[in-house]
Short mmCIF file of C-alpha atoms in Angstrom, two decimals:
data_model
loop_
_atom_site.label_atom_id
_atom_site.label_comp_id
_atom_site.label_asym_id
_atom_site.label_seq_id
_atom_site.Cartn_x
_atom_site.Cartn_y
_atom_site.Cartn_z
CA MET A 1 32.82 98.45 -84.76
CA ASP A 2 31.25 101.66 -83.72
CA LYS A 3 30.25 102.58 -80.20
CA LYS A 4 26.57 101.93 -80.82
CA SER A 5 27.15 98.34 -81.87
CA VAL A 6 29.26 97.75 -78.73
CA MET A 7 26.42 98.96 -76.53
CA TYR A 8 23.92 96.69 -78.29
CA ALA A 9 26.25 93.70 -77.77
CA ALA A 10 26.77 94.50 -74.08
CA GLY A 11 22.97 94.88 -73.52
CA ALA A 12 22.31 91.51 -75.16
CA LEU A 13 24.93 89.88 -72.95
CA VAL A 14 23.30 91.35 -69.83
CA ILE A 15 19.91 90.10 -70.90
CA ILE A 16 21.32 86.58 -71.46
CA LEU A 17 22.94 86.58 -68.02
CA VAL A 18 19.74 87.75 -66.31
CA VAL A 19 17.74 85.03 -68.03
CA ALA A 20 20.30 82.37 -67.15
CA LEU A 21 20.87 83.41 -63.57
CA VAL A 22 17.49 84.75 -62.43
CA VAL A 23 14.62 83.91 -64.67
CA LYS A 24 15.45 80.30 -65.36
CA PRO A 25 15.96 79.31 -61.67
CA MET A 26 12.74 81.06 -60.70
CA VAL A 27 10.84 79.15 -63.37
CA THR A 28 12.39 75.77 -62.53
CA GLY A 29 12.28 76.28 -58.73
CA GLN A 30 16.07 75.96 -58.35
CA PRO A 31 18.04 78.36 -56.14
CA LEU A 32 19.83 81.27 -57.70
CA ASN A 33 23.24 80.32 -58.98
CA THR A 34 25.40 83.11 -57.53
CA GLY A 35 28.55 81.02 -57.47
CA LEU A 36 28.62 81.04 -53.63
CA PRO A 37 28.12 77.87 -51.47
CA VAL A 38 24.53 77.46 -50.41
CA ALA A 39 23.77 76.12 -46.87
CA ALA A 40 21.70 72.98 -46.97
CA THR A 41 18.24 73.34 -45.50
CA PRO A 42 18.00 71.01 -42.39
CA GLN A 43 15.31 68.40 -42.71
CA PRO A 44 12.95 68.05 -39.74
CA VAL A 45 13.75 65.02 -37.55
CA THR A 46 10.74 62.87 -36.78
CA SER A 47 11.11 60.90 -33.50
CA VAL A 48 9.77 57.38 -33.78
CA ALA A 49 8.62 55.80 -30.53
CA PRO A 50 10.18 52.35 -30.05
CA SER A 51 7.77 49.44 -30.32
CA PRO A 52 7.02 47.72 -27.00
CA ALA A 53 8.96 44.51 -26.50
CA ARG A 54 6.86 41.41 -27.17
CA THR A 55 7.00 38.57 -24.72
CA LEU A 56 6.71 35.27 -26.50
CA THR A 57 4.79 32.73 -24.46
CA PRO A 58 5.64 29.17 -25.47
CA THR A 59 2.64 27.24 -26.54
CA PRO A 60 2.30 24.17 -24.30
CA GLN A 61 2.52 20.97 -26.19
CA ALA A 62 -0.26 18.52 -25.48
CA SER A 63 1.03 15.43 -23.67
CA PRO A 64 0.29 12.24 -25.51
CA ALA A 65 -2.42 10.19 -23.89
CA PRO A 66 -0.96 7.18 -22.01
CA LEU A 67 -1.48 3.91 -23.69
CA PRO A 68 -3.83 1.59 -21.83
CA SER A 69 -2.13 -1.18 -19.90
CA VAL A 70 -3.32 -4.40 -21.39
CA VAL A 71 -2.76 -7.51 -19.33
CA PRO A 72 -2.97 -10.53 -21.56
CA THR A 73 -4.91 -13.57 -20.54
CA TRP A 74 -2.63 -16.25 -19.11
CA ASP A 75 -2.11 -19.10 -21.54
CA ARG A 76 -1.12 -21.47 -18.68
CA ASN A 77 2.49 -21.55 -19.87
CA VAL A 78 5.04 -20.81 -17.14
CA MET A 79 6.98 -17.65 -17.97
CA THR A 80 10.68 -17.17 -17.35
CA ILE A 81 11.49 -13.68 -16.05
CA GLY A 82 15.03 -12.43 -16.57
CA PHE A 83 16.91 -9.39 -15.30
CA VAL A 84 17.63 -6.05 -16.98
CA ASP A 85 20.19 -3.31 -16.46
CA PRO A 86 19.19 -1.20 -13.41
CA SER A 87 19.45 1.99 -15.50
CA THR A 88 16.27 0.87 -17.26
CA TYR A 89 14.39 1.98 -14.14
CA GLY A 90 16.60 4.94 -13.30
CA ILE A 91 18.70 3.05 -10.79
CA SER A 92 22.36 3.95 -10.42
CA LEU A 93 24.66 1.86 -12.54
CA GLY A 94 26.82 1.45 -9.45
CA ASP A 95 24.19 -0.78 -7.89
CA PRO A 96 24.91 -4.43 -8.50
CA LEU A 97 22.50 -6.51 -10.47
CA PRO A 98 20.37 -8.64 -8.20
CA ASN A 99 21.06 -12.32 -8.06
CA GLY A 100 18.35 -14.82 -8.67
CA THR A 101 16.26 -15.81 -5.65
CA ARG A 102 17.22 -19.17 -4.32
CA PHE A 103 14.36 -21.30 -3.20
CA ASP A 104 15.01 -23.60 -0.30
CA PRO A 105 13.95 -27.08 -1.36
CA ASN A 106 13.41 -28.00 2.27
CA PRO A 107 9.79 -27.45 3.34
CA VAL A 108 9.00 -25.08 6.20
CA ASN A 109 8.77 -26.86 9.51
CA THR A 110 5.14 -26.44 10.55
CA SER A 111 5.14 -29.12 13.25
CA THR A 112 4.17 -28.25 16.80
CA THR A 113 5.32 -29.55 20.16
CA SER A 114 3.32 -29.94 23.34
CA TYR A 115 4.22 -27.28 25.90
CA ALA A 116 1.63 -27.77 28.67
CA LYS A 117 -1.46 -29.91 29.26
CA ILE A 118 -4.65 -29.54 31.26
CA SER A 119 -7.05 -32.39 31.85
CA GLY A 120 -10.11 -32.81 34.03
CA LYS A 121 -13.79 -33.39 34.28
CA TYR A 122 -15.27 -30.55 36.26
CA SER A 123 -15.23 -26.76 36.15
CA GLY A 124 -12.26 -24.95 37.63
CA THR A 125 -9.61 -22.25 37.36
CA THR A 126 -6.02 -23.15 36.51
CA ARG A 127 -2.84 -21.77 37.97
CA ILE A 128 -0.89 -19.14 36.03
CA ILE A 129 1.02 -20.51 33.08
CA PRO A 130 3.87 -18.47 31.52
CA ILE A 131 3.98 -18.66 27.72
CA PRO A 132 7.20 -17.02 26.43
CA PHE A 133 6.47 -17.69 22.78
CA PRO A 134 4.99 -15.12 20.32
CA TYR A 135 2.58 -17.68 18.90
CA TRP A 136 0.88 -20.71 20.39
CA GLU A 137 -2.06 -23.01 19.84
CA LEU A 138 -4.59 -24.49 22.21
CA VAL A 139 -5.84 -27.89 21.06
CA TYR A 140 -8.76 -29.30 23.04
CA THR A 141 -11.27 -32.14 23.02
CA VAL A 142 -14.17 -33.30 25.21
CA ASP A 143 -15.90 -36.58 26.02
CA PRO A 144 -19.57 -35.88 26.81
CA VAL A 145 -21.65 -38.04 29.13
CA THR A 146 -23.89 -40.54 27.39
CA ALA A 147 -26.86 -41.56 29.54
CA THR A 148 -30.41 -42.27 28.45
CA GLU A 149 -31.58 -44.55 31.24
CA PRO A 150 -33.98 -43.05 33.80
CA GLY A 151 -32.53 -42.65 37.26
CA SER A 152 -29.02 -41.77 36.10
CA VAL A 153 -27.31 -39.08 38.15
CA THR A 154 -24.26 -37.03 37.24
CA GLU A 155 -21.19 -37.43 39.34
CA GLY A 156 -19.03 -34.93 41.20
CA SER A 157 -20.16 -31.51 42.27
CA HIS A 158 -22.68 -31.10 39.42
CA SER A 159 -26.36 -30.84 40.14
CA GLY A 160 -28.08 -34.19 39.96
CA VAL A 161 -30.29 -34.73 36.93
CA GLN A 162 -32.67 -37.66 37.25
CA GLY A 163 -34.48 -39.25 34.39
CA SER A 164 -33.58 -39.02 30.69
CA TYR A 165 -30.69 -36.85 29.43
CA SER A 166 -32.61 -36.12 26.27
CA GLY A 167 -33.33 -32.53 27.39
CA VAL A 168 -29.82 -31.82 28.76
CA ILE A 169 -26.95 -30.55 26.57
CA PRO A 170 -23.30 -30.87 27.69
CA GLU A 171 -21.29 -27.65 27.84
CA PHE A 172 -17.63 -26.71 27.71
CA THR A 173 -16.30 -23.14 27.79
CA VAL A 174 -12.79 -21.80 28.29
CA GLN A 175 -11.86 -18.24 29.21
CA VAL A 176 -8.25 -17.20 28.59
CA LYS A 177 -7.25 -14.48 31.06
CA ASP A 178 -4.22 -12.20 31.07
CA ALA A 179 -2.46 -12.76 34.42
CA ALA A 180 -0.98 -9.26 34.35
CA ASP A 181 -4.43 -7.74 33.83
CA PRO A 182 -7.23 -9.94 35.21
CA ASN A 183 -9.83 -7.54 33.79
CA ARG A 184 -8.63 -8.38 30.29
CA ASN A 185 -10.33 -11.36 28.79
CA VAL A 186 -8.05 -12.54 26.00
CA ARG A 187 -10.60 -14.92 24.49
CA THR A 188 -13.62 -17.05 25.35
CA PHE A 189 -14.40 -20.10 23.24
CA SER A 190 -16.50 -23.24 23.13
CA PRO A 191 -16.69 -26.15 20.66
CA PRO A 192 -18.07 -24.70 17.38
CA GLY A 193 -21.60 -25.95 16.78
CA GLY A 194 -21.96 -27.17 20.35
CA ILE A 195 -21.55 -30.70 21.70
CA ASN A 196 -23.81 -33.12 19.88
CA GLN A 197 -22.76 -36.76 19.68
CA ASP A 198 -25.60 -37.61 17.30
CA LEU A 199 -24.05 -35.37 14.66
CA TRP A 200 -20.56 -36.63 15.42
CA GLU A 201 -21.41 -40.19 14.37
CA THR A 202 -20.76 -39.28 10.72
CA ASN A 203 -18.41 -36.31 11.14
CA ASP A 204 -16.47 -36.01 14.39
CA PRO A 205 -14.94 -32.50 14.58
CA ARG A 206 -12.68 -33.26 17.55
CA PRO A 207 -10.13 -31.99 18.39
CA TRP A 208 -10.59 -28.24 17.97
CA THR A 209 -7.76 -25.71 17.70
CA GLU A 210 -7.59 -22.12 18.86
CA LYS A 211 -4.63 -20.06 17.51
CA PHE A 212 -3.15 -17.19 19.52
CA TYR A 213 -1.01 -14.62 17.74
CA GLU A 214 0.07 -13.05 20.98
CA GLY A 215 2.26 -14.39 23.72
CA GLN A 216 5.33 -13.76 25.82
CA LYS A 217 2.96 -13.26 28.76
CA SER A 218 1.43 -15.29 31.55
CA TYR A 219 -2.13 -16.59 31.41
CA TYR A 220 -4.64 -18.60 33.41
CA PHE A 221 -7.78 -20.40 32.28
CA ILE A 222 -11.33 -20.48 33.65
CA ILE A 223 -13.02 -23.69 32.56
CA THR A 224 -16.75 -24.37 32.69
CA SER A 225 -17.72 -28.03 32.27
CA LYS A 226 -21.16 -29.63 32.35
CA LEU A 227 -22.09 -33.24 31.70
CA LEU A 228 -18.66 -34.28 30.50
CA ASN A 229 -16.81 -37.47 31.27
CA SER A 230 -13.56 -35.66 30.63
CA TYR A 231 -11.84 -32.88 28.73
CA SER A 232 -8.24 -32.28 27.75
CA ILE A 233 -6.36 -29.16 26.69
CA ASP A 234 -2.97 -29.28 25.00
CA ILE A 235 -1.00 -26.04 24.64
CA ARG A 236 1.32 -26.43 21.68
CA ILE A 237 4.10 -24.29 20.25
CA PRO A 238 5.89 -24.38 16.87
CA THR A 239 8.75 -26.86 17.06
CA LYS A 240 11.09 -24.29 15.51
CA TYR A 241 10.67 -22.15 18.65
CA ILE A 242 12.46 -24.72 20.79
CA GLY A 243 15.80 -23.25 21.87
CA ALA A 244 14.91 -19.82 20.43
CA TYR A 245 12.93 -18.66 23.46
#
């Protein structure tokens, strides 16, 4: 091969290398292949702001509407009520089950016993009477004067009333006074409906009873009597109190 041919071959080789190493990368956009390591181009770091924490609020559940309490109509049959475990009502299991209630077949003693008596005809004030019981009754009755003949006159210290009694009405009033406090009037009472013997012929209300739910004190009585043959007062106490006070 002559020298000229060698130069043509070397020029062609140079052109091929330039095309491969320079032109082709420039056309394709690839870096030049020089055979040396190429530093990687750092990619920009984009900071992403964290999302705010979300607070989850529980959605309240609607409470079921209470069922209406229906009380059935009584069918007149006697019911038998048993017992359940105390835990049914939230009671400690350590609590013993209640025993059935025992009913005393013996009736309650409601009888009364006479404690003191007052009897008379005219108005007056009694001496002090101690009553140590928490409950007592005052049972009283009256016997009114019956006089329709002209010229009749009442007896005792009463004012005389001549002629017919048709316009005169008998009276009976009792004031119960607290001996420890004379200004305290415990009670004042008279026969309910007044004293009228004409009405009593078919329905006699005597005797009357006044009940006192206080006691363990001392009392005295102021009695007002008009046109009575007599009156009687019986202070009675429950028999079961005897020996207890």
